[in-house]
Amino acid sequence: MKKLIILFAVLLSCNSSFAQLFSKEKVANLQTMDKKVLSWGYFLGFNSYDFKFEYEENLDDILVDATTGFQVGLTGDLRINNHLNLRFEPGVYFSTRTLRYNESYFDGQEFNPSDLLREVKSTYIHLPLLLKFSTNRINNFRPFIVGGVSTALNLASNEENPSDNSGGQFRMTSNNYFYEIGFGVDLYLLYFKFTPSIRGVFAINDEVVRDIDPNSPWTGNITSMKTRGIFINFTFR
């Protein structure tokens, strides 16, 4: 997650036109764009998903190795007033996480080194509904904060798979719910509006599907497992 935040900051600082946005003599681009009641666009971006665990017993934490995934989608923007917009951003998000179990989870049981690892691949159809609060426009620069709720369908959840971790299959719920909060900046370029943004995403529901054995070393000690993540999006409208 820290790498994604650093990347976001570097991309902003390296934009040669960014420093010119505060110039008093800057010509205002796309002066009527924000007056549209409904507008459309698309986004590309990066993500880093993690898990937050709560446990039944005080064993060593399950460690999560997160990788940088990517996403692509569409944006629909409904203007409510000069400072408030309602946004719908359906997209497809790809992510991979690796769970690392401590040997203490297999106390008294035989296990292979592969039993200590579970690779969790996720493909989400992510459907957020967000409120965007924008400041007054400063030349070709307009910061904003955004927040809302979302639902996501995990196409790689394995929820209906009859095989559980004893057969090497880590299972998660298919339907999940989140709340989101973030910030960004609208940059009014000559022909289009470019919007880099960063957003934190936090699951509301428990996502683990427990193994058939209630004492399973993989799921028996988990009270809840909830996704949390960071999205960096680049939107073009």
mmCIF file of C-alpha atoms in Angstrom:
data_model
loop_
_atom_site.group_PDB
_atom_site.id
_atom_site.type_symbol
_atom_site.label_atom_id
_atom_site.label_comp_id
_atom_site.label_asym_id
_atom_site.label_seq_id
_atom_site.Cartn_x
_atom_site.Cartn_y
_atom_site.Cartn_z
ATOM 1 C CA MET A 1 0.000 0.000 0.000
ATOM 2 C CA LYS A 2 2.845 2.386 0.813
ATOM 3 C CA LYS A 3 4.318 1.788 -2.659
ATOM 4 C CA LEU A 4 1.036 2.761 -4.282
ATOM 5 C CA ILE A 5 0.826 5.977 -2.266
ATOM 6 C CA ILE A 6 4.414 6.861 -3.209
ATOM 7 C CA LEU A 7 3.642 6.163 -6.874
ATOM 8 C CA PHE A 8 0.619 8.458 -6.707
ATOM 9 C CA ALA A 9 2.687 11.276 -5.202
ATOM 10 C CA VAL A 10 5.474 10.868 -7.768
ATOM 11 C CA LEU A 11 3.065 10.957 -10.684
ATOM 12 C CA LEU A 12 1.618 14.227 -9.444
ATOM 13 C CA SER A 13 4.990 15.816 -8.766
ATOM 14 C CA CYS A 14 6.360 14.764 -12.154
ATOM 15 C CA ASN A 15 3.503 16.289 -14.114
ATOM 16 C CA SER A 16 5.135 19.282 -15.819
ATOM 17 C CA SER A 17 1.843 21.112 -16.192
ATOM 18 C CA PHE A 18 0.907 20.726 -12.537
ATOM 19 C CA ALA A 19 3.058 23.646 -11.405
ATOM 20 C CA GLN A 20 1.404 25.921 -13.925
ATOM 21 C CA LEU A 21 -2.095 25.338 -12.622
ATOM 22 C CA PHE A 22 -1.752 28.063 -9.989
ATOM 23 C CA SER A 23 -0.553 30.745 -12.436
ATOM 24 C CA LYS A 24 -2.744 33.862 -12.345
ATOM 25 C CA GLU A 25 -2.471 34.144 -16.121
ATOM 26 C CA LYS A 26 -3.512 30.594 -16.853
ATOM 27 C CA VAL A 27 -6.311 30.302 -19.434
ATOM 28 C CA ALA A 28 -9.245 28.325 -18.057
ATOM 29 C CA ASN A 29 -9.810 25.128 -20.042
ATOM 30 C CA LEU A 30 -13.160 23.340 -20.406
ATOM 31 C CA GLN A 31 -15.094 26.141 -18.727
ATOM 32 C CA THR A 32 -18.523 24.542 -19.254
ATOM 33 C CA MET A 33 -17.615 20.936 -18.468
ATOM 34 C CA ASP A 34 -18.733 21.040 -14.826
ATOM 35 C CA LYS A 35 -22.129 22.466 -15.827
ATOM 36 C CA LYS A 36 -23.174 19.221 -17.536
ATOM 37 C CA VAL A 37 -25.879 17.379 -15.614
ATOM 38 C CA LEU A 38 -24.619 13.977 -16.725
ATOM 39 C CA SER A 39 -21.186 13.059 -18.045
ATOM 40 C CA TRP A 40 -19.257 9.852 -18.771
ATOM 41 C CA GLY A 41 -15.680 8.688 -18.792
ATOM 42 C CA TYR A 42 -13.394 5.782 -18.079
ATOM 43 C CA PHE A 43 -10.622 4.952 -15.630
ATOM 44 C CA LEU A 44 -7.490 2.837 -15.354
ATOM 45 C CA GLY A 45 -5.652 2.163 -12.141
ATOM 46 C CA PHE A 46 -3.749 0.064 -9.632
ATOM 47 C CA ASN A 47 -4.821 -1.621 -6.415
ATOM 48 C CA SER A 48 -3.359 -3.278 -3.364
ATOM 49 C CA TYR A 49 -5.703 -5.542 -1.402
ATOM 50 C CA ASP A 50 -5.057 -6.809 2.124
ATOM 51 C CA PHE A 51 -7.054 -8.683 4.783
ATOM 52 C CA LYS A 52 -7.931 -7.706 8.338
ATOM 53 C CA PHE A 53 -8.277 -10.784 10.579
ATOM 54 C CA GLU A 54 -9.944 -11.304 13.934
ATOM 55 C CA TYR A 55 -9.169 -14.542 15.777
ATOM 56 C CA GLU A 56 -10.801 -16.983 18.179
ATOM 57 C CA GLU A 57 -7.531 -17.744 20.014
ATOM 58 C CA ASN A 58 -4.312 -15.808 20.506
ATOM 59 C CA LEU A 59 -2.179 -17.594 17.908
ATOM 60 C CA ASP A 60 0.353 -15.990 15.577
ATOM 61 C CA ASP A 61 -1.175 -13.695 12.983
ATOM 62 C CA ILE A 62 -1.879 -14.961 9.491
ATOM 63 C CA LEU A 63 0.437 -12.899 7.305
ATOM 64 C CA VAL A 64 -0.747 -11.469 3.998
ATOM 65 C CA ASP A 65 1.609 -10.912 1.054
ATOM 66 C CA ALA A 66 -0.153 -8.435 -1.218
ATOM 67 C CA THR A 67 0.764 -7.739 -4.813
ATOM 68 C CA THR A 68 -0.134 -4.769 -7.001
ATOM 69 C CA GLY A 69 -3.183 -5.493 -9.112
ATOM 70 C CA PHE A 70 -4.941 -3.401 -11.721
ATOM 71 C CA GLN A 71 -8.432 -2.269 -12.637
ATOM 72 C CA VAL A 72 -10.364 -0.752 -15.530
ATOM 73 C CA GLY A 73 -13.868 0.624 -15.713
ATOM 74 C CA LEU A 74 -16.359 3.342 -16.592
ATOM 75 C CA THR A 75 -17.530 6.433 -14.722
ATOM 76 C CA GLY A 76 -20.922 8.080 -14.683
ATOM 77 C CA ASP A 77 -21.181 11.490 -13.009
ATOM 78 C CA LEU A 78 -24.461 13.196 -12.009
ATOM 79 C CA ARG A 79 -24.196 16.884 -11.073
ATOM 80 C CA ILE A 80 -26.254 17.773 -7.970
ATOM 81 C CA ASN A 81 -24.935 21.305 -7.423
ATOM 82 C CA ASN A 82 -21.717 23.312 -7.858
ATOM 83 C CA HIS A 83 -19.855 21.310 -5.218
ATOM 84 C CA LEU A 84 -21.607 17.945 -5.035
ATOM 85 C CA ASN A 85 -21.745 15.108 -7.574
ATOM 86 C CA LEU A 86 -23.060 11.564 -7.445
ATOM 87 C CA ARG A 87 -20.721 9.069 -9.098
ATOM 88 C CA PHE A 88 -21.123 5.486 -10.280
ATOM 89 C CA GLU A 89 -17.881 3.704 -11.190
ATOM 90 C CA PRO A 90 -18.418 0.088 -12.323
ATOM 91 C CA GLY A 91 -15.145 -1.705 -12.958
ATOM 92 C CA VAL A 92 -13.242 -4.980 -13.051
ATOM 93 C CA TYR A 93 -10.485 -5.367 -10.443
ATOM 94 C CA PHE A 94 -7.797 -8.080 -10.458
ATOM 95 C CA SER A 95 -5.807 -8.963 -7.341
ATOM 96 C CA THR A 96 -3.665 -11.726 -5.821
ATOM 97 C CA ARG A 97 -2.938 -12.225 -2.102
ATOM 98 C CA THR A 98 -0.894 -14.968 -0.436
ATOM 99 C CA LEU A 99 -1.739 -16.102 3.104
ATOM 100 C CA ARG A 100 1.141 -17.372 5.245
ATOM 101 C CA TYR A 101 0.248 -19.571 8.229
ATOM 102 C CA ASN A 102 2.518 -20.157 11.197
ATOM 103 C CA GLU A 103 3.314 -23.762 12.091
ATOM 104 C CA SER A 104 1.471 -23.262 15.401
ATOM 105 C CA TYR A 105 -1.803 -23.610 13.467
ATOM 106 C CA PHE A 106 -0.902 -27.257 12.785
ATOM 107 C CA ASP A 107 0.139 -28.145 16.333
ATOM 108 C CA GLY A 108 -0.073 -31.924 16.708
ATOM 109 C CA GLN A 109 -0.898 -32.458 13.030
ATOM 110 C CA GLU A 110 1.213 -33.563 10.100
ATOM 111 C CA PHE A 111 1.583 -30.967 7.372
ATOM 112 C CA ASN A 112 3.544 -30.182 4.233
ATOM 113 C CA PRO A 113 5.296 -26.840 3.578
ATOM 114 C CA SER A 114 2.627 -26.102 0.957
ATOM 115 C CA ASP A 115 -0.038 -26.264 3.685
ATOM 116 C CA LEU A 116 1.413 -23.087 5.220
ATOM 117 C CA LEU A 117 0.587 -21.073 2.078
ATOM 118 C CA ARG A 118 -2.696 -20.248 0.399
ATOM 119 C CA GLU A 119 -2.818 -18.144 -2.765
ATOM 120 C CA VAL A 120 -6.010 -16.102 -2.993
ATOM 121 C CA LYS A 121 -6.768 -14.778 -6.467
ATOM 122 C CA SER A 122 -9.686 -12.379 -6.805
ATOM 123 C CA THR A 123 -11.524 -10.933 -9.785
ATOM 124 C CA TYR A 124 -14.046 -8.382 -8.589
ATOM 125 C CA ILE A 125 -16.916 -6.791 -10.472
ATOM 126 C CA HIS A 126 -16.835 -3.661 -8.323
ATOM 127 C CA LEU A 127 -19.887 -1.373 -8.182
ATOM 128 C CA PRO A 128 -19.376 1.766 -6.056
ATOM 129 C CA LEU A 129 -21.880 4.598 -5.529
ATOM 130 C CA LEU A 130 -19.993 7.673 -4.335
ATOM 131 C CA LEU A 131 -20.552 11.284 -3.328
ATOM 132 C CA LYS A 132 -17.900 13.707 -4.547
ATOM 133 C CA PHE A 133 -17.409 16.994 -2.653
ATOM 134 C CA SER A 134 -15.358 19.509 -4.672
ATOM 135 C CA THR A 135 -13.800 22.829 -3.704
ATOM 136 C CA ASN A 136 -14.047 25.935 -5.847
ATOM 137 C CA ARG A 137 -12.070 25.667 -9.055
ATOM 138 C CA ILE A 138 -8.637 27.340 -9.018
ATOM 139 C CA ASN A 139 -7.681 27.998 -12.651
ATOM 140 C CA ASN A 140 -7.387 24.447 -14.061
ATOM 141 C CA PHE A 141 -7.169 22.704 -10.698
ATOM 142 C CA ARG A 142 -9.983 21.454 -8.429
ATOM 143 C CA PRO A 143 -9.384 19.209 -5.373
ATOM 144 C CA PHE A 144 -12.120 16.976 -3.978
ATOM 145 C CA ILE A 145 -12.906 14.311 -1.421
ATOM 146 C CA VAL A 146 -15.077 11.321 -2.163
ATOM 147 C CA GLY A 147 -16.868 8.700 -0.105
ATOM 148 C CA GLY A 148 -19.616 6.135 -0.354
ATOM 149 C CA VAL A 149 -20.540 2.469 -0.386
ATOM 150 C CA SER A 150 -20.013 -0.346 -2.840
ATOM 151 C CA THR A 151 -20.737 -3.950 -3.570
ATOM 152 C CA ALA A 152 -18.499 -6.411 -5.391
ATOM 153 C CA LEU A 153 -18.977 -9.804 -6.966
ATOM 154 C CA ASN A 154 -15.860 -11.969 -6.623
ATOM 155 C CA LEU A 155 -15.799 -14.214 -9.694
ATOM 156 C CA ALA A 156 -12.854 -16.229 -8.295
ATOM 157 C CA SER A 157 -14.274 -16.760 -4.790
ATOM 158 C CA ASN A 158 -14.571 -20.606 -4.916
ATOM 159 C CA GLU A 159 -17.617 -20.248 -2.648
ATOM 160 C CA GLU A 160 -19.526 -23.089 -4.333
ATOM 161 C CA ASN A 161 -16.482 -25.353 -4.637
ATOM 162 C CA PRO A 162 -17.159 -28.584 -2.684
ATOM 163 C CA SER A 163 -13.427 -28.944 -2.000
ATOM 164 C CA ASP A 164 -12.078 -26.889 0.913
ATOM 165 C CA ASN A 165 -8.576 -26.254 2.262
ATOM 166 C CA SER A 166 -8.022 -29.942 2.910
ATOM 167 C CA GLY A 167 -8.030 -30.218 -0.886
ATOM 168 C CA GLY A 168 -6.012 -27.038 -1.386
ATOM 169 C CA GLN A 169 -8.962 -24.706 -2.056
ATOM 170 C CA PHE A 170 -9.301 -21.498 -0.013
ATOM 171 C CA ARG A 171 -12.891 -20.262 -0.301
ATOM 172 C CA MET A 172 -14.398 -16.789 0.059
ATOM 173 C CA THR A 173 -17.865 -15.297 -0.229
ATOM 174 C CA SER A 174 -18.922 -14.186 -3.702
ATOM 175 C CA ASN A 175 -20.945 -11.131 -2.670
ATOM 176 C CA ASN A 176 -19.211 -8.492 -0.577
ATOM 177 C CA TYR A 177 -19.956 -4.992 0.710
ATOM 178 C CA PHE A 178 -17.629 -2.062 1.386
ATOM 179 C CA TYR A 179 -17.392 1.554 2.419
ATOM 180 C CA GLU A 180 -14.906 3.825 0.673
ATOM 181 C CA ILE A 181 -13.250 7.189 1.280
ATOM 182 C CA GLY A 182 -10.591 9.075 -0.640
ATOM 183 C CA PHE A 183 -9.428 12.253 -2.315
ATOM 184 C CA GLY A 184 -8.176 13.474 -5.659
ATOM 185 C CA VAL A 185 -7.847 16.416 -8.005
ATOM 186 C CA ASP A 186 -9.502 17.361 -11.279
ATOM 187 C CA LEU A 187 -6.982 18.689 -13.817
ATOM 188 C CA TYR A 188 -8.631 20.601 -16.676
ATOM 189 C CA LEU A 189 -6.484 20.009 -19.738
ATOM 190 C CA LEU A 190 -7.019 21.433 -23.192
ATOM 191 C CA TYR A 191 -9.294 18.714 -24.564
ATOM 192 C CA PHE A 192 -10.308 16.572 -21.578
ATOM 193 C CA LYS A 193 -10.369 16.419 -17.796
ATOM 194 C CA PHE A 194 -7.770 14.166 -16.154
ATOM 195 C CA THR A 195 -8.432 13.045 -12.570
ATOM 196 C CA PRO A 196 -5.885 11.149 -10.451
ATOM 197 C CA SER A 197 -7.359 9.925 -7.163
ATOM 198 C CA ILE A 198 -6.583 7.626 -4.256
ATOM 199 C CA ARG A 199 -9.206 5.743 -2.243
ATOM 200 C CA GLY A 200 -9.293 3.453 0.759
ATOM 201 C CA VAL A 201 -11.738 0.532 0.631
ATOM 202 C CA PHE A 202 -12.940 -1.404 3.687
ATOM 203 C CA ALA A 203 -15.142 -4.517 3.743
ATOM 204 C CA ILE A 204 -18.216 -4.621 5.965
ATOM 205 C CA ASN A 205 -18.931 -8.358 5.856
ATOM 206 C CA ASP A 206 -16.898 -11.419 6.834
ATOM 207 C CA GLU A 207 -15.571 -12.994 3.618
ATOM 208 C CA VAL A 208 -14.169 -16.359 4.670
ATOM 209 C CA VAL A 209 -16.059 -19.549 3.822
ATOM 210 C CA ARG A 210 -15.127 -21.994 6.557
ATOM 211 C CA ASP A 211 -13.929 -25.516 5.982
ATOM 212 C CA ILE A 212 -16.121 -28.531 6.692
ATOM 213 C CA ASP A 213 -13.944 -29.401 9.704
ATOM 214 C CA PRO A 214 -14.727 -26.819 12.437
ATOM 215 C CA ASN A 215 -11.181 -27.319 13.773
ATOM 216 C CA SER A 216 -9.550 -26.717 10.404
ATOM 217 C CA PRO A 217 -6.085 -25.131 10.841
ATOM 218 C CA TRP A 218 -6.860 -22.775 7.940
ATOM 219 C CA THR A 219 -10.228 -21.368 9.020
ATOM 220 C CA GLY A 220 -11.005 -22.726 12.511
ATOM 221 C CA ASN A 221 -9.307 -19.839 14.345
ATOM 222 C CA ILE A 222 -10.709 -17.057 12.137
ATOM 223 C CA THR A 223 -13.557 -15.040 13.660
ATOM 224 C CA SER A 224 -13.712 -12.705 10.678
ATOM 225 C CA MET A 225 -11.682 -11.918 7.562
ATOM 226 C CA LYS A 226 -12.390 -8.596 5.869
ATOM 227 C CA THR A 227 -10.800 -7.063 2.809
ATOM 228 C CA ARG A 228 -9.166 -3.667 2.988
ATOM 229 C CA GLY A 229 -7.339 -2.018 0.145
ATOM 230 C CA ILE A 230 -6.092 1.057 -1.641
ATOM 231 C CA PHE A 231 -7.086 2.099 -5.154
ATOM 232 C CA ILE A 232 -5.212 4.570 -7.325
ATOM 233 C CA ASN A 233 -7.331 5.567 -10.325
ATOM 234 C CA PHE A 234 -6.666 7.761 -13.348
ATOM 235 C CA THR A 235 -9.928 8.980 -14.823
ATOM 236 C CA PHE A 236 -10.408 10.558 -18.254
ATOM 237 C CA ARG A 237 -13.535 12.540 -19.137
#
